[in-house]
mmCIF file of C-alpha atoms in Angstrom:
data_model
loop_
_atom_site.group_PDB
_atom_site.id
_atom_site.type_symbol
_atom_site.label_atom_id
_atom_site.label_comp_id
_atom_site.label_asym_id
_atom_site.label_seq_id
_atom_site.Cartn_x
_atom_site.Cartn_y
_atom_site.Cartn_z
ATOM 1 C CA UNK W 1 0.000 0.000 0.000
ATOM 2 C CA UNK W 2 2.801 2.439 0.879
ATOM 3 C CA UNK W 3 4.449 1.839 -2.466
ATOM 4 C CA UNK W 4 1.209 2.745 -4.265
ATOM 5 C CA UNK W 5 0.897 5.961 -2.258
ATOM 6 C CA UNK W 6 4.511 6.801 -3.051
ATOM 7 C CA UNK W 7 3.927 6.297 -6.769
ATOM 8 C CA UNK W 8 1.033 8.748 -6.860
ATOM 9 C CA UNK W 9 2.456 11.356 -4.470
ATOM 10 C CA UNK W 10 4.815 13.963 -5.873
ATOM 11 C CA UNK W 11 6.965 15.871 -3.410
ATOM 12 C CA UNK W 12 8.305 19.249 -4.469
ATOM 13 C CA UNK W 13 11.914 20.112 -3.687
ATOM 14 C CA UNK W 14 14.096 23.136 -4.457
ATOM 15 C CA UNK W 15 15.570 21.275 -7.377
ATOM 16 C CA UNK W 16 12.348 20.129 -9.085
ATOM 17 C CA UNK W 17 10.065 23.077 -8.308
ATOM 18 C CA UNK W 18 10.017 25.021 -11.569
ATOM 19 C CA UNK W 19 9.893 28.763 -10.816
ATOM 20 C CA UNK W 20 9.299 31.686 -13.146
ATOM 21 C CA UNK W 21 10.280 34.994 -11.548
ATOM 22 C CA UNK W 22 8.683 38.299 -12.597
ATOM 23 C CA UNK W 23 10.092 41.668 -11.570
ATOM 24 C CA UNK W 24 11.821 44.816 -12.724
ATOM 25 C CA UNK W 25 13.608 47.125 -10.218
ATOM 26 C CA UNK W 26 16.435 46.632 -7.744
ATOM 27 C CA UNK W 27 13.897 45.756 -5.033
ATOM 28 C CA UNK W 28 12.955 42.626 -6.986
ATOM 29 C CA UNK W 29 16.553 41.504 -7.536
ATOM 30 C CA UNK W 30 16.898 40.538 -3.875
ATOM 31 C CA UNK W 31 14.138 37.939 -4.182
ATOM 32 C CA UNK W 32 15.591 36.480 -7.369
ATOM 33 C CA UNK W 33 19.072 36.415 -5.856
ATOM 34 C CA UNK W 34 17.732 34.614 -2.775
ATOM 35 C CA UNK W 35 16.178 31.912 -4.947
ATOM 36 C CA UNK W 36 19.410 31.411 -6.881
ATOM 37 C CA UNK W 37 21.617 31.435 -3.778
ATOM 38 C CA UNK W 38 19.400 28.784 -2.177
ATOM 39 C CA UNK W 39 19.533 26.500 -5.232
ATOM 40 C CA UNK W 40 15.934 26.870 -6.352
ATOM 41 C CA UNK W 41 15.172 25.936 -9.936
ATOM 42 C CA UNK W 42 14.484 29.287 -11.644
ATOM 43 C CA UNK W 43 13.577 28.337 -15.214
ATOM 44 C CA UNK W 44 12.824 31.815 -16.514
ATOM 45 C CA UNK W 45 12.586 35.527 -15.742
ATOM 46 C CA UNK W 46 9.979 37.982 -17.022
ATOM 47 C CA UNK W 47 10.797 41.689 -16.918
ATOM 48 C CA UNK W 48 10.024 44.920 -18.757
ATOM 49 C CA UNK W 49 11.442 45.689 -22.214
ATOM 50 C CA UNK W 50 14.617 47.743 -22.470
ATOM 51 C CA UNK W 51 13.863 51.470 -22.493
ATOM 52 C CA UNK W 52 15.761 54.563 -23.733
ATOM 53 C CA UNK W 53 17.266 56.491 -20.820
ATOM 54 C CA UNK W 54 19.545 59.447 -20.216
ATOM 55 C CA UNK W 55 20.633 62.211 -22.549
ATOM 56 C CA UNK W 56 21.951 59.774 -25.120
ATOM 57 C CA UNK W 57 18.693 57.774 -24.999
ATOM 58 C CA UNK W 58 20.642 54.529 -24.897
ATOM 59 C CA UNK W 59 18.625 51.420 -24.169
ATOM 60 C CA UNK W 60 18.594 50.659 -20.460
ATOM 61 C CA UNK W 61 18.010 47.170 -19.054
ATOM 62 C CA UNK W 62 16.020 46.539 -15.891
ATOM 63 C CA UNK W 63 17.921 45.586 -12.744
ATOM 64 C CA UNK W 64 16.307 42.131 -12.834
ATOM 65 C CA UNK W 65 17.422 41.555 -16.424
ATOM 66 C CA UNK W 66 20.983 42.631 -15.638
ATOM 67 C CA UNK W 67 21.170 40.117 -12.796
ATOM 68 C CA UNK W 68 19.470 37.285 -14.731
ATOM 69 C CA UNK W 69 21.911 37.735 -17.623
ATOM 70 C CA UNK W 70 24.875 37.014 -15.337
ATOM 71 C CA UNK W 71 23.374 33.584 -14.632
ATOM 72 C CA UNK W 72 22.168 32.821 -18.166
ATOM 73 C CA UNK W 73 18.568 32.470 -17.001
ATOM 74 C CA UNK W 74 16.117 32.640 -19.940
ATOM 75 C CA UNK W 75 14.560 36.129 -20.092
ATOM 76 C CA UNK W 76 11.193 37.177 -21.530
ATOM 77 C CA UNK W 77 10.442 40.890 -22.112
ATOM 78 C CA UNK W 78 6.896 41.250 -23.450
ATOM 79 C CA UNK W 79 5.550 44.607 -24.592
ATOM 80 C CA UNK W 80 2.048 43.314 -23.963
ATOM 81 C CA UNK W 81 1.234 40.616 -21.430
ATOM 82 C CA UNK W 82 -1.695 39.365 -23.525
ATOM 83 C CA UNK W 83 0.521 38.842 -26.577
ATOM 84 C CA UNK W 84 0.068 35.304 -27.903
ATOM 85 C CA UNK W 85 3.779 34.792 -28.558
ATOM 86 C CA UNK W 86 4.631 35.726 -24.959
ATOM 87 C CA UNK W 87 1.860 33.476 -23.655
ATOM 88 C CA UNK W 88 3.237 30.524 -25.632
ATOM 89 C CA UNK W 89 6.831 31.190 -24.520
ATOM 90 C CA UNK W 90 5.780 31.472 -20.890
ATOM 91 C CA UNK W 91 3.688 28.308 -21.037
ATOM 92 C CA UNK W 92 6.616 26.430 -22.570
ATOM 93 C CA UNK W 93 8.629 27.132 -19.412
ATOM 94 C CA UNK W 94 6.147 24.825 -17.616
ATOM 95 C CA UNK W 95 6.348 26.667 -14.300
ATOM 96 C CA UNK W 96 4.963 25.061 -11.151
ATOM 97 C CA UNK W 97 4.780 28.475 -9.502
ATOM 98 C CA UNK W 98 5.365 32.125 -10.396
ATOM 99 C CA UNK W 99 6.929 34.676 -8.039
ATOM 100 C CA UNK W 100 6.056 38.315 -8.710
ATOM 101 C CA UNK W 101 7.909 41.243 -7.138
ATOM 102 C CA UNK W 102 7.382 44.868 -8.218
ATOM 103 C CA UNK W 103 6.020 44.018 -11.648
ATOM 104 C CA UNK W 104 2.992 44.907 -13.741
ATOM 105 C CA UNK W 105 -0.597 43.858 -13.144
ATOM 106 C CA UNK W 106 -1.026 40.412 -14.693
ATOM 107 C CA UNK W 107 -4.030 39.133 -16.657
ATOM 108 C CA UNK W 108 -5.713 36.032 -15.243
ATOM 109 C CA UNK W 109 -4.462 33.936 -18.156
ATOM 110 C CA UNK W 110 -0.933 34.559 -16.857
ATOM 111 C CA UNK W 111 -1.276 34.430 -13.074
ATOM 112 C CA UNK W 112 -3.491 31.336 -13.190
ATOM 113 C CA UNK W 113 -1.134 29.401 -15.458
ATOM 114 C CA UNK W 114 1.083 27.549 -12.890
ATOM 115 C CA UNK W 115 -0.428 24.582 -11.073
ATOM 116 C CA UNK W 116 0.613 25.957 -7.662
ATOM 117 C CA UNK W 117 -0.470 29.506 -8.475
ATOM 118 C CA UNK W 118 1.326 32.851 -8.485
ATOM 119 C CA UNK W 119 2.701 34.480 -5.353
ATOM 120 C CA UNK W 120 3.272 38.218 -5.002
ATOM 121 C CA UNK W 121 5.598 39.952 -2.555
ATOM 122 C CA UNK W 122 4.203 43.358 -1.592
ATOM 123 C CA UNK W 123 5.990 46.055 0.426
ATOM 124 C CA UNK W 124 3.277 46.791 2.971
ATOM 125 C CA UNK W 125 1.247 45.186 5.713
ATOM 126 C CA UNK W 126 -1.760 44.173 3.652
ATOM 127 C CA UNK W 127 -4.600 44.918 3.317
ATOM 128 C CA UNK W 128 -3.369 48.492 3.862
ATOM 129 C CA UNK W 129 -1.316 50.267 1.205
ATOM 130 C CA UNK W 130 -2.371 48.319 -1.833
ATOM 131 C CA UNK W 131 -0.977 49.941 -4.939
ATOM 132 C CA UNK W 132 2.147 51.157 -6.686
ATOM 133 C CA UNK W 133 3.853 53.206 -3.957
ATOM 134 C CA UNK W 134 3.355 51.559 -0.532
ATOM 135 C CA UNK W 135 6.762 52.549 0.841
ATOM 136 C CA UNK W 136 6.307 56.233 0.068
ATOM 137 C CA UNK W 137 2.753 56.490 1.361
ATOM 138 C CA UNK W 138 3.492 54.688 4.641
ATOM 139 C CA UNK W 139 6.013 57.381 5.573
ATOM 140 C CA UNK W 140 3.997 60.266 4.103
ATOM 141 C CA UNK W 141 1.094 59.186 6.324
ATOM 142 C CA UNK W 142 3.301 59.008 9.413
ATOM 143 C CA UNK W 143 3.109 55.256 10.004
ATOM 144 C CA UNK W 144 5.287 53.739 12.717
ATOM 145 C CA UNK W 145 5.663 50.362 11.011
ATOM 146 C CA UNK W 146 5.555 48.742 7.612
ATOM 147 C CA UNK W 147 6.293 45.267 6.334
ATOM 148 C CA UNK W 148 6.473 42.664 3.591
ATOM 149 C CA UNK W 149 3.481 40.482 2.739
ATOM 150 C CA UNK W 150 3.267 37.383 0.560
ATOM 151 C CA UNK W 151 -0.063 36.440 -0.985
ATOM 152 C CA UNK W 152 -1.631 34.504 -3.845
ATOM 153 C CA UNK W 153 -2.618 36.644 -6.808
ATOM 154 C CA UNK W 154 -6.260 37.062 -7.775
ATOM 155 C CA UNK W 155 -8.299 39.426 -9.976
ATOM 156 C CA UNK W 156 -8.119 42.756 -8.117
ATOM 157 C CA UNK W 157 -4.665 44.214 -7.514
ATOM 158 C CA UNK W 158 -3.036 43.315 -4.164
ATOM 159 C CA UNK W 159 -6.192 41.662 -2.801
ATOM 160 C CA UNK W 160 -5.249 37.968 -2.781
ATOM 161 C CA UNK W 161 -5.267 35.670 0.231
ATOM 162 C CA UNK W 162 -2.375 36.460 2.570
ATOM 163 C CA UNK W 163 0.223 33.821 3.394
ATOM 164 C CA UNK W 164 2.854 35.497 5.589
ATOM 165 C CA UNK W 165 3.818 38.979 6.774
ATOM 166 C CA UNK W 166 7.056 40.324 8.246
ATOM 167 C CA UNK W 167 6.770 43.673 10.067
ATOM 168 C CA UNK W 168 9.481 46.334 10.431
ATOM 169 C CA UNK W 169 9.671 49.536 12.469
ATOM 170 C CA UNK W 170 9.701 52.904 10.732
ATOM 171 C CA UNK W 171 12.000 55.161 12.757
ATOM 172 C CA UNK W 172 11.923 58.994 12.720
ATOM 173 C CA UNK W 173 15.190 58.905 10.746
ATOM 174 C CA UNK W 174 13.840 56.643 8.009
ATOM 175 C CA UNK W 175 13.011 57.965 4.577
ATOM 176 C CA UNK W 176 11.664 56.134 1.533
ATOM 177 C CA UNK W 177 15.181 55.049 0.597
ATOM 178 C CA UNK W 178 16.110 53.503 3.941
ATOM 179 C CA UNK W 179 12.711 51.822 4.347
ATOM 180 C CA UNK W 180 13.031 50.473 0.783
ATOM 181 C CA UNK W 181 16.299 48.798 1.755
ATOM 182 C CA UNK W 182 14.953 47.441 5.050
ATOM 183 C CA UNK W 183 12.024 45.800 3.293
ATOM 184 C CA UNK W 184 14.113 44.642 0.335
ATOM 185 C CA UNK W 185 16.469 42.679 2.583
ATOM 186 C CA UNK W 186 13.524 41.185 4.492
ATOM 187 C CA UNK W 187 11.883 39.996 1.260
ATOM 188 C CA UNK W 188 14.359 37.165 0.656
ATOM 189 C CA UNK W 189 13.855 35.308 3.953
ATOM 190 C CA UNK W 190 10.082 35.758 3.740
ATOM 191 C CA UNK W 191 10.095 34.350 0.209
ATOM 192 C CA UNK W 192 12.001 31.265 1.416
ATOM 193 C CA UNK W 193 9.543 30.801 4.282
ATOM 194 C CA UNK W 194 6.634 31.072 1.857
ATOM 195 C CA UNK W 195 8.050 28.605 -0.658
ATOM 196 C CA UNK W 196 8.927 26.083 2.042
ATOM 197 C CA UNK W 197 5.334 26.258 3.292
ATOM 198 C CA UNK W 198 3.846 25.902 -0.199
ATOM 199 C CA UNK W 199 6.093 22.953 -1.114
ATOM 200 C CA UNK W 200 5.152 21.134 2.094
ATOM 201 C CA UNK W 201 1.499 22.243 1.861
ATOM 202 C CA UNK W 202 1.845 23.610 5.393
ATOM 203 C CA UNK W 203 0.228 27.027 5.217
ATOM 204 C CA UNK W 204 -3.007 28.882 5.813
ATOM 205 C CA UNK W 205 -4.502 31.386 3.376
ATOM 206 C CA UNK W 206 -6.161 34.340 5.078
ATOM 207 C CA UNK W 207 -8.670 36.336 2.995
ATOM 208 C CA UNK W 208 -7.919 40.033 3.332
ATOM 209 C CA UNK W 209 -11.586 40.708 4.019
ATOM 210 C CA UNK W 210 -11.141 38.882 7.336
ATOM 211 C CA UNK W 211 -8.218 41.144 8.274
ATOM 212 C CA UNK W 212 -10.223 44.384 8.187
ATOM 213 C CA UNK W 213 -11.989 45.563 11.333
ATOM 214 C CA UNK W 214 -15.598 46.729 10.902
ATOM 215 C CA UNK W 215 -15.998 50.371 9.818
ATOM 216 C CA UNK W 216 -12.280 50.611 9.028
ATOM 217 C CA UNK W 217 -11.174 52.550 5.966
ATOM 218 C CA UNK W 218 -8.159 51.027 4.236
ATOM 219 C CA UNK W 219 -5.217 53.252 3.331
ATOM 220 C CA UNK W 220 -4.292 53.141 -0.378
ATOM 221 C CA UNK W 221 -0.890 53.528 -2.053
ATOM 222 C CA UNK W 222 -1.585 54.888 -5.547
ATOM 223 C CA UNK W 223 1.042 55.921 -8.048
ATOM 224 C CA UNK W 224 2.663 59.230 -7.123
ATOM 225 C CA UNK W 225 2.492 62.169 -9.531
ATOM 226 C CA UNK W 226 4.345 65.482 -9.527
ATOM 227 C CA UNK W 227 1.452 67.356 -7.940
ATOM 228 C CA UNK W 228 1.503 64.908 -5.009
ATOM 229 C CA UNK W 229 5.070 65.960 -4.266
ATOM 230 C CA UNK W 230 4.578 69.725 -3.891
ATOM 231 C CA UNK W 231 5.071 71.044 -0.363
ATOM 232 C CA UNK W 232 2.338 73.142 1.238
ATOM 233 C CA UNK W 233 4.154 75.352 3.740
ATOM 234 C CA UNK W 234 0.835 76.105 5.475
ATOM 235 C CA UNK W 235 0.411 72.435 6.337
ATOM 236 C CA UNK W 236 1.181 71.012 9.762
ATOM 237 C CA UNK W 237 4.974 70.728 10.266
ATOM 238 C CA UNK W 238 4.819 66.971 10.899
ATOM 239 C CA UNK W 239 3.020 66.464 7.583
ATOM 240 C CA UNK W 240 5.629 68.559 5.747
ATOM 241 C CA UNK W 241 8.488 66.578 7.282
ATOM 242 C CA UNK W 242 6.759 63.251 6.559
ATOM 243 C CA UNK W 243 6.223 64.270 2.940
ATOM 244 C CA UNK W 244 9.910 65.152 2.562
ATOM 245 C CA UNK W 245 10.943 61.843 4.181
ATOM 246 C CA UNK W 246 8.390 59.802 2.264
ATOM 247 C CA UNK W 247 9.522 61.125 -1.110
ATOM 248 C CA UNK W 248 13.272 61.067 -0.492
ATOM 249 C CA UNK W 249 15.359 60.274 -2.447
ATOM 250 C CA UNK W 250 12.808 59.686 -5.191
ATOM 251 C CA UNK W 251 10.717 61.269 -6.603
ATOM 252 C CA UNK W 252 11.490 64.015 -4.013
ATOM 253 C CA UNK W 253 9.303 66.681 -2.453
ATOM 254 C CA UNK W 254 9.543 70.052 -4.180
ATOM 255 C CA UNK W 255 8.604 73.690 -3.812
ATOM 256 C CA UNK W 256 8.812 76.885 -5.816
ATOM 257 C CA UNK W 257 11.416 79.376 -4.647
ATOM 258 C CA UNK W 258 10.136 82.786 -5.740
ATOM 259 C CA UNK W 259 12.068 86.081 -5.679
ATOM 260 C CA UNK W 260 10.731 89.515 -4.781
ATOM 261 C CA UNK W 261 10.590 90.447 -8.485
ATOM 262 C CA UNK W 262 8.513 87.371 -9.331
ATOM 263 C CA UNK W 263 11.207 85.058 -10.716
ATOM 264 C CA UNK W 264 10.863 81.467 -9.580
ATOM 265 C CA UNK W 265 12.791 78.216 -9.614
ATOM 266 C CA UNK W 266 11.782 74.696 -8.624
ATOM 267 C CA UNK W 267 13.722 73.149 -5.734
ATOM 268 C CA UNK W 268 13.670 69.538 -4.545
ATOM 269 C CA UNK W 269 14.140 68.999 -0.812
ATOM 270 C CA UNK W 270 15.542 65.705 0.477
ATOM 271 C CA UNK W 271 16.343 66.234 4.166
ATOM 272 C CA UNK W 272 14.879 68.607 6.736
ATOM 273 C CA UNK W 273 14.140 68.890 10.441
ATOM 274 C CA UNK W 274 11.482 70.818 12.369
ATOM 275 C CA UNK W 275 12.217 73.019 15.372
ATOM 276 C CA UNK W 276 9.417 74.484 17.462
ATOM 277 C CA UNK W 277 9.550 78.238 18.056
ATOM 278 C CA UNK W 278 7.507 81.458 18.049
ATOM 279 C CA UNK W 279 8.349 83.631 15.064
ATOM 280 C CA UNK W 280 5.487 85.769 13.741
ATOM 281 C CA UNK W 281 6.720 85.273 10.176
ATOM 282 C CA UNK W 282 4.696 84.382 7.082
ATOM 283 C CA UNK W 283 4.914 80.663 6.272
ATOM 284 C CA UNK W 284 7.527 80.032 3.602
ATOM 285 C CA UNK W 285 9.724 82.949 4.674
ATOM 286 C CA UNK W 286 13.431 82.102 4.653
ATOM 287 C CA UNK W 287 16.078 82.817 7.276
ATOM 288 C CA UNK W 288 19.740 82.155 6.435
ATOM 289 C CA UNK W 289 23.261 82.889 7.657
ATOM 290 C CA UNK W 290 24.506 82.686 4.040
ATOM 291 C CA UNK W 291 26.926 79.920 5.074
ATOM 292 C CA UNK W 292 25.282 76.667 6.112
ATOM 293 C CA UNK W 293 21.712 77.358 7.216
ATOM 294 C CA UNK W 294 18.376 77.668 5.434
ATOM 295 C CA UNK W 295 15.380 77.770 7.759
ATOM 296 C CA UNK W 296 11.823 78.006 6.443
ATOM 297 C CA UNK W 297 9.172 79.364 8.792
ATOM 298 C CA UNK W 298 6.029 77.267 9.179
ATOM 299 C CA UNK W 299 3.190 76.941 11.688
ATOM 300 C CA UNK W 300 4.674 76.888 15.192
ATOM 301 C CA UNK W 301 8.335 76.845 14.202
ATOM 302 C CA UNK W 302 10.838 76.473 11.406
ATOM 303 C CA UNK W 303 12.041 73.724 9.119
ATOM 304 C CA UNK W 304 15.813 73.517 8.626
ATOM 305 C CA UNK W 305 16.780 72.179 5.209
ATOM 306 C CA UNK W 306 20.003 70.177 4.964
ATOM 307 C CA UNK W 307 19.889 68.664 1.449
ATOM 308 C CA UNK W 308 18.285 70.055 -1.700
ATOM 309 C CA UNK W 309 18.536 70.310 -5.467
ATOM 310 C CA UNK W 310 17.761 73.219 -7.753
ATOM 311 C CA UNK W 311 16.272 72.416 -11.152
ATOM 312 C CA UNK W 312 18.959 71.397 -13.626
ATOM 313 C CA UNK W 313 21.658 70.992 -10.953
ATOM 314 C CA UNK W 314 22.977 68.169 -8.792
ATOM 315 C CA UNK W 315 21.857 67.413 -5.256
ATOM 316 C CA UNK W 316 23.752 69.543 -2.727
ATOM 317 C CA UNK W 317 24.060 70.193 0.972
ATOM 318 C CA UNK W 318 23.051 73.664 2.155
ATOM 319 C CA UNK W 319 26.616 75.027 2.258
ATOM 320 C CA UNK W 320 27.169 74.037 -1.388
ATOM 321 C CA UNK W 321 23.809 75.476 -2.382
ATOM 322 C CA UNK W 322 24.461 78.827 -0.713
ATOM 323 C CA UNK W 323 27.817 79.224 -2.473
ATOM 324 C CA UNK W 324 25.941 79.570 -5.753
ATOM 325 C CA UNK W 325 22.769 81.193 -4.408
ATOM 326 C CA UNK W 326 24.007 84.192 -2.430
ATOM 327 C CA UNK W 327 20.783 86.222 -2.590
ATOM 328 C CA UNK W 328 18.604 83.486 -1.081
ATOM 329 C CA UNK W 329 17.100 85.920 1.480
ATOM 330 C CA UNK W 330 15.448 87.770 -1.410
ATOM 331 C CA UNK W 331 13.346 84.652 -2.050
ATOM 332 C CA UNK W 332 10.476 82.887 -0.371
ATOM 333 C CA UNK W 333 9.198 79.321 -0.618
ATOM 334 C CA UNK W 334 5.638 78.973 -1.835
#
């Protein structure tokens, strides 16, 4: 009897589990690298097509493609995910499971293809912060923690049944860049935990609907546009600081610096700190020592800028900025 059971039972291992990995940016490379370093059988990679970049408009490869090329992993770069040629090439890879990290929204014909399903790694504590920019919005909204969640894909974006979640603290010194790295390096171990559970069929799927308390409004993480990044100097200081942190280093919070004669220039602000004080100044008014200090007056205090970038120039500290902008006190932020 045991021999008959053995014949009809297939046990997945690292070596025989056929994985197709889908991702594009540096954040996704960590997951792919973890699979390779732990001897999983990655049979193919799907990433975005090469795109023109820079002044010379040379074709630029995604971070995932660059890494996959070093290992000679087959790479697919479809322009359209519903393209029949891509569908046939993907099906020919005969994946048991697909792992998706920071990639495009997949049609059902793609995510339902593998027999074990498709697993997504998302940089938030789901069901909150579904969407394209969870890291940025968590800090912009002043959250004290974030995390990495693995879940099975389904129709609506980021709504599938949750498998595992790993939480991390957001400190007052974190910005989008540091939180990105924290979560990126947590994604590998969580991916291994998830795959081990799926291979051994030792996991529980939790519908996200069961994770939402009654009368609770979920916080979204939509794509960020330029208008989302503009600083309102009349806002509460904590919200201004969180916006600067949540958009640093990219895409960066910005403000117009306008002179007394009406000339203006756009300035990105990457680092700043709030100090409480009584000042009686109009919000946006600048105070400087012309050496290494730019303070902007806001409600209940001032915001000291330490890193910024004027349009068309490189990122600078305040001392570097003031060397080339000696009449800064004739300007105001608005």
